[in-house]
PDB file of C-alpha atoms in Angstrom:
ATOM      1  CA  MET A1096      70.991  71.400 126.243  1.00  0.00           C
ATOM      2  CA  SER A1097      73.958  73.237 127.742  1.00  0.00           C
ATOM      3  CA  THR A1098      74.841  76.811 126.840  1.00  0.00           C
ATOM      4  CA  THR A1099      78.058  75.660 125.155  1.00  0.00           C
ATOM      5  CA  GLN A1100      76.104  73.352 122.842  1.00  0.00           C
ATOM      6  CA  LYS A1101      73.368  75.872 122.047  1.00  0.00           C
ATOM      7  CA  TYR A1102      75.657  78.883 121.530  1.00  0.00           C
ATOM      8  CA  ARG A1103      78.589  78.146 119.233  1.00  0.00           C
ATOM      9  CA  PHE A1104      80.502  80.627 117.105  1.00  0.00           C
ATOM     10  CA  GLU A1105      83.333  80.311 114.613  1.00  0.00           C
ATOM     11  CA  VAL A1106      85.800  83.170 114.115  1.00  0.00           C
ATOM     12  CA  GLU A1107      87.928  83.431 110.952  1.00  0.00           C
ATOM     13  CA  VAL A1108      90.492  86.158 110.303  1.00  0.00           C
ATOM     14  CA  SER A1109      92.352  87.398 107.238  1.00  0.00           C
ATOM     15  CA  THR A1110      94.973  90.156 107.347  1.00  0.00           C
ATOM     16  CA  HIS A1111      96.477  92.645 104.918  1.00  0.00           C
ATOM     17  CA  PHE A1112      99.469  94.990 105.245  1.00  0.00           C
ATOM     18  CA  LEU A1113      98.536  98.597 104.362  1.00  0.00           C
ATOM     19  CA  GLU A1114     101.773  99.797 102.803  1.00  0.00           C
ATOM     20  CA  GLU A1115     100.319 103.163 101.728  1.00  0.00           C
ATOM     21  CA  GLN A1116      99.430 104.013 105.365  1.00  0.00           C
ATOM     22  CA  SER A1117     102.706 102.728 106.832  1.00  0.00           C
ATOM     23  CA  ASP A1118     106.184 104.173 107.328  1.00  0.00           C
ATOM     24  CA  PRO A1119     108.647 101.388 106.419  1.00  0.00           C
ATOM     25  CA  GLU A1120     111.593 103.451 107.718  1.00  0.00           C
ATOM     26  CA  GLY A1121     110.553 103.443 111.346  1.00  0.00           C
ATOM     27  CA  GLY A1122     106.891 102.631 111.736  1.00  0.00           C
ATOM     28  CA  PRO A1123     104.145 102.604 112.375  1.00  0.00           C
ATOM     29  CA  PHE A1124     103.257  99.593 110.274  1.00  0.00           C
ATOM     30  CA  VAL A1125      99.512  99.539 109.615  1.00  0.00           C
ATOM     31  CA  PHE A1126      97.512  96.356 109.099  1.00  0.00           C
ATOM     32  CA  ALA A1127      93.896  95.683 108.200  1.00  0.00           C
ATOM     33  CA  TYR A1128      92.131  92.583 109.448  1.00  0.00           C
ATOM     34  CA  THR A1129      88.812  91.198 108.310  1.00  0.00           C
ATOM     35  CA  ILE A1130      86.856  89.007 110.694  1.00  0.00           C
ATOM     36  CA  ASP A1131      83.976  86.661 109.957  1.00  0.00           C
ATOM     37  CA  ILE A1132      81.918  85.684 113.015  1.00  0.00           C
ATOM     38  CA  ARG A1133      79.612  82.773 112.160  1.00  0.00           C
ATOM     39  CA  ASN A1134      76.856  81.458 114.413  1.00  0.00           C
ATOM     40  CA  ILE A1135      77.123  77.671 114.098  1.00  0.00           C
ATOM     41  CA  GLY A1136      74.956  76.999 117.141  1.00  0.00           C
ATOM     42  CA  GLU A1137      71.229  76.773 117.704  1.00  0.00           C
ATOM     43  CA  GLY A1138      70.672  79.963 119.699  1.00  0.00           C
ATOM     44  CA  THR A1139      70.593  83.678 118.886  1.00  0.00           C
ATOM     45  CA  ALA A1140      73.103  85.930 120.652  1.00  0.00           C
ATOM     46  CA  GLN A1141      74.327  89.523 120.495  1.00  0.00           C
ATOM     47  CA  LEU A1142      77.962  90.611 120.482  1.00  0.00           C
ATOM     48  CA  LEU A1143      78.386  93.072 123.349  1.00  0.00           C
ATOM     49  CA  ARG A1144      82.126  93.665 123.817  1.00  0.00           C
ATOM     50  CA  ARG A1145      85.571  92.910 122.456  1.00  0.00           C
ATOM     51  CA  HIS A1146      88.900  92.380 124.188  1.00  0.00           C
ATOM     52  CA  TRP A1147      92.153  92.380 122.210  1.00  0.00           C
ATOM     53  CA  VAL A1148      95.676  91.455 123.273  1.00  0.00           C
ATOM     54  CA  ILE A1149      98.105  92.967 120.752  1.00  0.00           C
ATOM     55  CA  THR A1150     101.786  91.983 120.929  1.00  0.00           C
ATOM     56  CA  ASP A1151     104.533  93.543 118.817  1.00  0.00           C
ATOM     57  CA  ALA A1152     107.887  91.992 117.851  1.00  0.00           C
ATOM     58  CA  MET A1153     109.566  93.460 120.962  1.00  0.00           C
ATOM     59  CA  ASN A1154     107.025  91.683 123.201  1.00  0.00           C
ATOM     60  CA  ASN A1155     105.251  94.928 124.115  1.00  0.00           C
ATOM     61  CA  VAL A1156     101.634  94.058 124.919  1.00  0.00           C
ATOM     62  CA  GLN A1157      98.669  96.368 124.541  1.00  0.00           C
ATOM     63  CA  GLU A1158      95.156  95.426 125.641  1.00  0.00           C
ATOM     64  CA  VAL A1159      92.104  97.011 124.060  1.00  0.00           C
ATOM     65  CA  ARG A1160      88.579  96.655 125.418  1.00  0.00           C
ATOM     66  CA  GLY A1161      85.430  98.209 124.083  1.00  0.00           C
ATOM     67  CA  ASP A1162      81.772  97.878 123.262  1.00  0.00           C
ATOM     68  CA  GLY A1163      80.884  96.048 120.060  1.00  0.00           C
ATOM     69  CA  VAL A1164      82.948  96.054 116.883  1.00  0.00           C
ATOM     70  CA  VAL A1165      83.239  98.942 114.382  1.00  0.00           C
ATOM     71  CA  GLY A1166      80.460 100.766 116.223  1.00  0.00           C
ATOM     72  CA  GLU A1167      78.015  97.849 116.067  1.00  0.00           C
ATOM     73  CA  GLN A1168      76.690  95.214 118.443  1.00  0.00           C
ATOM     74  CA  PRO A1169      75.354  92.686 115.926  1.00  0.00           C
ATOM     75  CA  VAL A1170      72.718  90.064 116.724  1.00  0.00           C
ATOM     76  CA  LEU A1171      73.536  86.729 115.085  1.00  0.00           C
ATOM     77  CA  ARG A1172      70.838  84.141 114.571  1.00  0.00           C
ATOM     78  CA  PRO A1173      71.710  80.505 113.829  1.00  0.00           C
ATOM     79  CA  GLY A1174      73.475  80.262 110.472  1.00  0.00           C
ATOM     80  CA  GLU A1175      74.180  83.998 110.206  1.00  0.00           C
ATOM     81  CA  THR A1176      77.607  85.576 109.695  1.00  0.00           C
ATOM     82  CA  PHE A1177      78.776  89.076 110.569  1.00  0.00           C
ATOM     83  CA  GLN A1178      81.852  90.396 108.765  1.00  0.00           C
ATOM     84  CA  TYR A1179      83.818  93.537 109.540  1.00  0.00           C
ATOM     85  CA  THR A1180      87.182  95.074 108.758  1.00  0.00           C
ATOM     86  CA  SER A1181      89.275  97.120 111.147  1.00  0.00           C
ATOM     87  CA  GLY A1182      92.893  98.151 111.509  1.00  0.00           C
ATOM     88  CA  CYS A1183      95.871  97.972 113.813  1.00  0.00           C
ATOM     89  CA  PRO A1184      99.049 100.096 113.775  1.00  0.00           C
ATOM     90  CA  LEU A1185     102.182  98.439 115.158  1.00  0.00           C
ATOM     91  CA  PRO A1186     105.595  99.964 115.935  1.00  0.00           C
ATOM     92  CA  THR A1187     107.228  96.817 114.501  1.00  0.00           C
ATOM     93  CA  SER A1188     106.829  95.029 111.162  1.00  0.00           C
ATOM     94  CA  VAL A1189     105.527  91.867 112.843  1.00  0.00           C
ATOM     95  CA  GLY A1190     103.074  91.241 115.656  1.00  0.00           C
ATOM     96  CA  THR A1191     100.110  89.184 116.789  1.00  0.00           C
ATOM     97  CA  MET A1192      96.555  89.748 117.932  1.00  0.00           C
ATOM     98  CA  LYS A1193      94.190  87.530 119.910  1.00  0.00           C
ATOM     99  CA  GLY A1194      91.287  88.037 122.232  1.00  0.00           C
ATOM    100  CA  GLU A1195      87.643  87.319 122.849  1.00  0.00           C
ATOM    101  CA  TYR A1196      84.160  88.572 122.193  1.00  0.00           C
ATOM    102  CA  THR A1197      81.544  88.725 124.929  1.00  0.00           C
ATOM    103  CA  PHE A1198      78.064  87.726 123.773  1.00  0.00           C
ATOM    104  CA  VAL A1199      74.708  87.865 125.542  1.00  0.00           C
ATOM    105  CA  THR A1200      71.931  85.311 124.998  1.00  0.00           C
ATOM    106  CA  GLU A1201      68.234  86.108 124.686  1.00  0.00           C
ATOM    107  CA  ASP A1202      67.937  84.991 128.325  1.00  0.00           C
ATOM    108  CA  GLY A1203      70.539  87.553 129.442  1.00  0.00           C
ATOM    109  CA  ASP A1204      73.398  85.104 130.066  1.00  0.00           C
ATOM    110  CA  THR A1205      76.842  86.162 128.853  1.00  0.00           C
ATOM    111  CA  PHE A1206      79.570  83.966 127.416  1.00  0.00           C
ATOM    112  CA  GLU A1207      82.965  84.405 125.749  1.00  0.00           C
ATOM    113  CA  VAL A1208      84.027  83.417 122.239  1.00  0.00           C
ATOM    114  CA  ALA A1209      87.784  83.147 121.690  1.00  0.00           C
ATOM    115  CA  ILE A1210      89.437  84.982 118.823  1.00  0.00           C
ATOM    116  CA  PRO A1211      92.351  82.742 117.852  1.00  0.00           C
ATOM    117  CA  GLU A1212      95.782  84.355 117.698  1.00  0.00           C
ATOM    118  CA  PHE A1213      96.705  85.633 114.251  1.00  0.00           C
ATOM    119  CA  LEU A1214      99.840  87.096 112.713  1.00  0.00           C
ATOM    120  CA  LEU A1215     100.307  90.645 111.448  1.00  0.00           C
ATOM    121  CA  SER A1216     103.371  90.744 109.219  1.00  0.00           C
ATOM    122  CA  VAL A1217     104.827  92.904 106.497  1.00  0.00           C
ATOM    123  CA  PRO A1218     105.286  90.693 103.401  1.00  0.00           C
ATOM    124  CA  HIS A1219     108.706  89.020 103.437  1.00  0.00           C
ATOM    125  CA  ALA A1220     109.403  90.170 107.030  1.00  0.00           C
ATOM    126  CA  LEU A1221     109.481  86.517 108.096  1.00  0.00           C
ATOM    127  CA  HIS A1222     111.598  84.159 106.030  1.00  0.00           C
TER     128      HIS A1222
END
């Protein structure tokens, strides 16, 4: 069985604008995002690192790399889900995030799991 068949993960994202932490007059605009990482494969793996590409409405790109997520490096066995919530301030009322997680298998092999691009938007900013 190949690594891609044995190690499969699904990433789902939901977002929320944090009006009380934002400055609608000139930014920043603060967003929360909740991510569910579900192991839909047959092997156990640990999330080691994250890499984010954050783009605001003026096409300014910021890359963020770091160990784990919210201070954790969760181990996900087949069928398990890890959920966490984090935040992102943007200078504009609309932006996007995408990236990847780096996982390590029990055998020490690493692989990437894509985080699909998602929208950060103040309600009614896009018509």
